[in-house]
Amino acid sequence: MNGTPPSAGAQGYLENLMRAGQEAMKQFDDAIASATGVRTEESLSSGRPFFPVALIADLQREYLKQIWRFWNAMFLQTFSGGAHADVALAKGDKRFKDASWREQPYYDLLKQTYLLGSRQLHEFVDKAQVDDRTRLQLRFYARQFIDAMSPANFPATNPEVIRKAIETRSASLTDGMKHLIDDLQKGRITRVDESAFEVGRNLATTPGSVVFENELIQLIQYAPQTSEVENTPLLFVPPCINKYYLLDLGAGNSLVEYAVAQGHQVFLISWRSAVPETEHLTWDDYLEMGPLKAVDVVLDITGAERTNALGFCVGGTILSCAAAVLAARQQDKLATVTLLTTMLDFSDTGEIGLLIDAGSVALREATIGKGGILPGKELAFTFGTLRANDLIWRYVVDSYLKGATPDAFDLLYWDSDSVSLPGPMYCWYTRNTYLENNIKAPGRTTQCGVPIDLSKVTLPLYLLASREDHIVPWKTAYGSKDLIGKDVRFVLAASGHVAGVINPPSRNKRSHWLNDDLAADPHNWLEAAEEQSGSWWPDWDAWMKRHSDGVIPAPRQQGNAQYNAIEPAAGRYVKAKSN
């Protein structure tokens, strides 16, 4: 106890004691296995029939062996200066960053036991004799359980929570209870200081006017910032499951602002969150009343023959289907198409596809398929479970257990500002995409009264994927080059679904990869790709300018005689709250 190193004899005695204990445990475990007819590890390779209980026994044996090692290591470290035993944390795992999780034996053992149990559960799932999809589902649900049961999530087993309560004389726990009560009333977890942001004040601030609206969309035309603008306008189609201002977060952090500054005539669809008056709207309604109507208005206001169009995420899927409708109707109204982190082939959908199966879709169809609303907070929670430690449990601990006030972060404010969907539209979408993967197959779906064939859309195509995207896997997005468009340019951005897209050049952050050989499979494409530092936005603008048909003097006002300015951007629809 005075820090003097133990004698060689004492050290040897302790090591022998450990070995004896381990051998005794092994003999006991083997005896139990023999008595119950369960094979030992050696018999697993003998070729005899597989019994699930044998797998459980082996995993349990390894688990107990590791627990025994932790106890021994702790004993040696505390009393004899021995080495510290660790189960490695996953990359980026910040739950146990506090020094107490390593320096105090009780919390160290608690952490190690939890991590070992987590590893054992993962191994059990990986060795399960099931098909690949079921294994992926088991992995997802196992991770939800593992994340929820972390000792960091409970006040009695989190040293930071206990320390904070002592320092504040329990005021942190009182504040945390207040936050919990507030969130129970909201029906969602507050992850951001919502008082710090307001749409139209410091979000969605690019100047413009609403020039058209129906019961589903408002169409915004942005004021030009250059003396000349591109003759061919540009229509943004954001995802309908989120508010549009992800593309216009604020000054210096806006793709809309950037496009306007480069001389593009920018229009944008602002989707309305579902309300009782719109709960009957279908997928076809979203096409007809959304991009198809918006294209007609854009062409009427600008006098152009065709418009460029850009779709992001689900907005890209909607835009692609709308383009296929135009192709089937033999209407030449689009000049180019840009798809940002968009899925058209739903063969590999990542983890989000594991949450959608025949049973869940049938249940939704029975309840809201003929009319009803899917609440936005349900969608938000579903996406949150894909990264539960970062998007759910972190805020449970900080807000409810530590009583902390959330930080002000524009992306999190946007992510929390959810959008509800009409039941018929949502049910058609999930069945024909995640469940049956019908959209990619020529003629398998009829939309707006015509058979849909994406290959009939023969327009120049710019494809962007994000390398760490957990919603639209980049290899899936890469496959769209074979389904739609011509003269395809594919760019792979660094980071995830949102951060990979929203990357202003002025910040000189992240990177992107380029490779003109699109005949290669995704792996070989990336192997040969050249990494470029900074944002992909200039590459996209240069591509757009290569397809330019010239410039014209910038219009002096938004709208025209038929479509007058209704109200300033950002409009009413985006400010309506669904949660």
Coordinates of N, CA and C in Angstrom, one line a residue, residues 274-388:
A274 N -47.7 17.8 -43.1 CA -49.1 17.4 -43.2 C -50.0 17.9 -42.1
V275 N -51.2 18.3 -42.4 CA -52.2 18.7 -41.5 C -53.5 18.0 -41.9
P276 N -54.5 18.0 -41.1 CA -55.8 17.3 -41.4 C -56.3 17.5 -42.8
E277 N -56.1 18.8 -43.3 CA -56.7 19.1 -44.6 C -55.9 18.4 -45.7
T278 N -54.7 17.9 -45.5 CA -53.8 17.3 -46.5 C -53.5 15.8 -46.2
E279 N -54.2 15.2 -45.2 CA -53.9 13.9 -44.8 C -54.2 12.8 -45.9
H280 N -55.0 13.2 -46.9 CA -55.4 12.3 -48.0 C -54.4 12.3 -49.2
L281 N -53.4 13.2 -49.2 CA -52.5 13.3 -50.3 C -51.7 12.0 -50.6
T282 N -51.5 11.7 -51.9 CA -50.8 10.5 -52.3 C -49.5 10.8 -52.9
W283 N -48.7 9.8 -53.2 CA -47.4 10.0 -53.9 C -47.6 10.7 -55.2
D284 N -48.6 10.4 -56.0 CA -48.9 11.1 -57.2 C -49.2 12.5 -57.0
D285 N -49.9 12.9 -55.9 CA -50.1 14.3 -55.5 C -48.8 15.0 -55.3
Y286 N -47.9 14.3 -54.6 CA -46.6 14.9 -54.3 C -45.8 15.2 -55.6
L287 N -46.0 14.4 -56.6 CA -45.3 14.7 -57.9 C -46.0 15.8 -58.7
E288 N -47.3 15.7 -58.8 CA -48.1 16.6 -59.6 C -48.1 18.0 -58.9
M289 N -48.3 18.1 -57.6 CA -48.5 19.4 -57.0 C -47.1 19.9 -56.5
G290 N -46.1 19.0 -56.5 CA -44.7 19.4 -56.2 C -43.9 19.8 -57.4
P291 N -42.9 19.0 -57.7 CA -42.0 19.4 -58.8 C -42.6 19.6 -60.2
L292 N -43.7 18.8 -60.5 CA -44.2 19.0 -61.9 C -44.9 20.4 -62.0
K293 N -45.6 20.8 -60.9 CA -46.2 22.1 -61.0 C -45.2 23.2 -60.8
A294 N -44.2 23.0 -60.0 CA -43.1 23.9 -59.8 C -42.4 24.2 -61.1
V295 N -42.1 23.2 -61.9 CA -41.4 23.3 -63.1 C -42.2 24.2 -64.1
D296 N -43.5 24.0 -64.1 CA -44.3 24.9 -65.0 C -44.3 26.3 -64.6
V297 N -44.4 26.6 -63.3 CA -44.3 27.9 -62.8 C -43.0 28.6 -63.0
V298 N -41.9 27.8 -62.8 CA -40.6 28.4 -63.1 C -40.4 28.8 -64.5
L299 N -40.9 27.9 -65.4 CA -40.7 28.2 -66.9 C -41.6 29.4 -67.3
D300 N -42.8 29.5 -66.6 CA -43.7 30.7 -66.9 C -43.0 32.0 -66.5
I301 N -42.5 32.0 -65.3 CA -41.9 33.2 -64.7 C -40.7 33.6 -65.5
T302 N -39.8 32.7 -65.8 CA -38.5 33.0 -66.4 C -38.6 33.1 -68.0
G303 N -39.6 32.5 -68.6 CA -39.7 32.5 -70.0 C -38.7 31.5 -70.6
A304 N -38.0 30.7 -69.8 CA -37.1 29.7 -70.3 C -37.8 28.5 -70.9
E305 N -37.2 27.8 -71.8 CA -37.8 26.6 -72.4 C -37.6 25.4 -71.5
R306 N -36.5 25.3 -70.7 CA -36.2 24.2 -69.8 C -35.6 24.7 -68.5
T307 N -35.6 23.9 -67.5 CA -35.0 24.3 -66.2 C -34.1 23.2 -65.7
N308 N -33.0 23.6 -65.1 CA -32.2 22.6 -64.3 C -32.9 22.2 -63.1
A309 N -32.6 21.1 -62.5 CA -33.3 20.6 -61.3 C -32.3 19.9 -60.4
L310 N -32.4 20.2 -59.1 CA -31.6 19.5 -58.1 C -32.4 18.9 -57.0
G311 N -32.2 17.7 -56.7 CA -32.9 17.0 -55.6 C -32.0 16.4 -54.6
F312 N -32.4 16.5 -53.3 CA -31.6 16.1 -52.2 C -32.4 15.0 -51.4
C313 N -31.7 13.8 -51.2 CA -32.3 12.7 -50.4 C -33.6 12.3 -51.0
V314 N -34.7 12.3 -50.2 CA -36.0 11.9 -50.7 C -36.5 12.8 -51.8
G315 N -36.0 14.1 -51.7 CA -36.3 15.1 -52.8 C -35.8 14.6 -54.1
G316 N -34.6 14.0 -54.1 CA -34.0 13.4 -55.3 C -34.8 12.3 -55.9
T317 N -35.4 11.4 -55.0 CA -36.2 10.3 -55.5 C -37.5 10.9 -56.1
I318 N -38.1 11.9 -55.4 CA -39.3 12.5 -56.0 C -39.0 13.2 -57.3
L319 N -37.8 13.9 -57.4 CA -37.4 14.6 -58.7 C -37.2 13.5 -59.8
S320 N -36.6 12.4 -59.5 CA -36.3 11.4 -60.5 C -37.6 10.8 -61.0
C321 N -38.5 10.6 -60.2 CA -39.8 10.0 -60.6 C -40.6 11.1 -61.4
A322 N -40.5 12.4 -61.0 CA -41.1 13.4 -61.8 C -40.5 13.6 -63.2
A323 N -39.2 13.4 -63.2 CA -38.5 13.5 -64.5 C -38.9 12.3 -65.4
A324 N -39.1 11.1 -64.8 CA -39.6 10.0 -65.6 C -41.0 10.2 -66.1
V325 N -41.9 10.9 -65.3 CA -43.2 11.2 -65.7 C -43.2 12.1 -66.9
L326 N -42.3 13.1 -66.9 CA -42.1 14.1 -68.0 C -41.7 13.3 -69.2
A327 N -40.7 12.4 -69.0 CA -40.2 11.6 -70.2 C -41.3 10.7 -70.8
A328 N -42.2 10.1 -69.9 CA -43.2 9.3 -70.4 C -44.3 10.1 -71.2
R329 N -44.5 11.4 -70.7 CA -45.4 12.3 -71.4 C -44.8 13.0 -72.6
Q330 N -43.5 12.7 -72.8 CA -42.7 13.3 -73.9 C -42.7 14.9 -73.8
Q331 N -42.5 15.3 -72.6 CA -42.4 16.8 -72.3 C -41.0 17.1 -72.0
D332 N -40.4 17.9 -72.8 CA -38.9 18.3 -72.7 C -38.8 19.6 -71.8
K333 N -38.9 19.4 -70.5 CA -38.9 20.6 -69.7 C -37.7 20.7 -68.7
L334 N -36.8 19.7 -68.7 CA -35.7 19.7 -67.9 C -34.4 19.7 -68.7
A335 N -33.4 20.5 -68.2 CA -32.1 20.6 -68.9 C -31.1 19.6 -68.3
T336 N -30.9 19.7 -67.0 CA -30.0 18.8 -66.3 C -30.6 18.4 -65.0
V337 N -30.1 17.3 -64.4 CA -30.6 16.8 -63.1 C -29.4 16.6 -62.2
T338 N -29.5 17.1 -61.0 CA -28.5 16.9 -59.9 C -29.1 16.1 -58.8
L339 N -28.5 15.0 -58.4 CA -29.0 14.2 -57.3 C -28.0 14.1 -56.2
L340 N -28.4 14.6 -55.0 CA -27.5 14.7 -53.8 C -27.9 13.6 -52.8
T341 N -27.1 12.7 -52.5 CA -27.3 11.6 -51.6 C -28.7 11.0 -51.7
T342 N -29.0 10.5 -52.9 CA -30.3 10.0 -53.3 C -30.3 8.5 -53.6
M343 N -31.4 7.9 -53.2 CA -31.5 6.4 -53.4 C -32.6 6.2 -54.5
L344 N -32.2 5.4 -55.5 CA -33.2 5.0 -56.5 C -33.3 3.4 -56.5
D345 N -32.2 2.8 -56.3 CA -32.2 1.3 -56.1 C -32.1 1.0 -54.6
F346 N -33.2 0.4 -54.1 CA -33.3 0.1 -52.7 C -32.8 -1.3 -52.3
S347 N -31.9 -1.9 -53.0 CA -31.4 -3.2 -52.7 C -30.6 -3.2 -51.4
D348 N -29.7 -2.2 -51.3 CA -28.9 -2.0 -50.1 C -29.2 -0.6 -49.5
T349 N -30.0 -0.6 -48.5 CA -30.5 0.6 -47.9 C -29.8 1.0 -46.6
G350 N -28.8 0.2 -46.2 CA -28.2 0.4 -44.9 C -29.2 0.1 -43.8
E351 N -28.9 0.6 -42.6 CA -29.7 0.1 -41.4 C -31.1 0.6 -41.4
I352 N -31.4 1.7 -42.0 CA -32.8 2.2 -42.0 C -33.8 1.2 -42.7
G353 N -33.3 0.5 -43.7 CA -34.1 -0.5 -44.3 C -34.5 -1.6 -43.4
L354 N -33.7 -1.9 -42.4 CA -34.0 -3.0 -41.5 C -35.2 -2.7 -40.6
L355 N -35.6 -1.4 -40.5 CA -36.8 -1.1 -39.7 C -38.1 -1.2 -40.5
I356 N -38.0 -1.5 -41.8 CA -39.2 -1.5 -42.6 C -39.3 -2.9 -43.2
D357 N -40.4 -3.6 -42.8 CA -40.7 -5.0 -43.3 C -42.1 -5.1 -43.6
A358 N -42.5 -6.2 -44.2 CA -43.9 -6.4 -44.7 C -44.9 -6.1 -43.6
G359 N -44.6 -6.6 -42.4 CA -45.6 -6.4 -41.3 C -45.8 -4.9 -40.9
S360 N -44.7 -4.2 -40.8 CA -44.8 -2.8 -40.4 C -45.5 -2.0 -41.5
V361 N -45.2 -2.3 -42.8 CA -45.8 -1.5 -43.8 C -47.3 -1.9 -43.9
A362 N -47.7 -3.1 -43.7 CA -49.1 -3.5 -43.7 C -49.9 -2.8 -42.6
L363 N -49.2 -2.7 -41.4 CA -49.8 -2.0 -40.3 C -50.1 -0.6 -40.6
R364 N -49.1 0.1 -41.2 CA -49.3 1.5 -41.5 C -50.4 1.6 -42.6
E365 N -50.4 0.7 -43.5 CA -51.5 0.8 -44.6 C -52.9 0.7 -44.0
A366 N -52.9 -0.2 -43.0 CA -54.2 -0.4 -42.4 C -54.7 0.7 -41.5
T367 N -53.8 1.5 -41.0 CA -54.1 2.6 -40.0 C -54.2 3.9 -40.7
I368 N -53.2 4.2 -41.6 CA -53.2 5.6 -42.2 C -53.1 5.5 -43.8
G369 N -53.2 4.3 -44.3 CA -53.0 4.2 -45.8 C -54.1 4.8 -46.6
K370 N -55.3 5.0 -46.0 CA -56.4 5.6 -46.8 C -56.6 7.1 -46.3
G371 N -55.9 7.5 -45.4 CA -56.0 8.9 -44.9 C -55.5 8.9 -43.4
G372 N -54.7 9.9 -43.1 CA -54.1 10.0 -41.8 C -52.8 10.6 -41.9
I373 N -52.1 10.7 -40.8 CA -50.8 11.5 -40.7 C -49.8 10.6 -40.0
L374 N -48.6 10.6 -40.5 CA -47.4 10.0 -39.8 C -46.8 11.2 -39.1
P375 N -46.8 11.2 -37.8 CA -46.2 12.4 -37.1 C -44.7 12.5 -37.4
G376 N -44.3 13.8 -37.5 CA -42.9 14.0 -37.8 C -41.9 13.5 -36.7
K377 N -42.4 13.6 -35.4 CA -41.5 13.1 -34.3 C -41.3 11.6 -34.4
E378 N -42.2 10.9 -35.0 CA -41.9 9.4 -35.1 C -40.8 9.2 -36.1
L379 N -40.8 10.0 -37.2 CA -39.7 9.9 -38.2 C -38.4 10.3 -37.6
A380 N -38.4 11.4 -36.8 CA -37.2 11.9 -36.2 C -36.6 10.9 -35.2
F381 N -37.5 10.2 -34.5 CA -37.0 9.2 -33.5 C -36.4 8.1 -34.3
T382 N -37.0 7.6 -35.3 CA -36.5 6.5 -36.1 C -35.1 6.8 -36.6
F383 N -34.9 8.0 -37.2 CA -33.5 8.4 -37.7 C -32.6 8.5 -36.5
G384 N -33.0 8.9 -35.3 CA -32.2 9.0 -34.2 C -31.6 7.7 -33.7
T385 N -32.4 6.6 -33.9 CA -32.0 5.3 -33.4 C -30.8 4.8 -34.2
L386 N -30.6 5.3 -35.4 CA -29.5 4.9 -36.3 C -28.1 5.3 -35.6
R387 N -28.1 6.3 -34.8 CA -26.9 6.8 -34.1 C -27.4 7.1 -32.6
A388 N -27.9 6.1 -31.9 CA -28.5 6.4 -30.6 C -27.6 7.0 -29.6

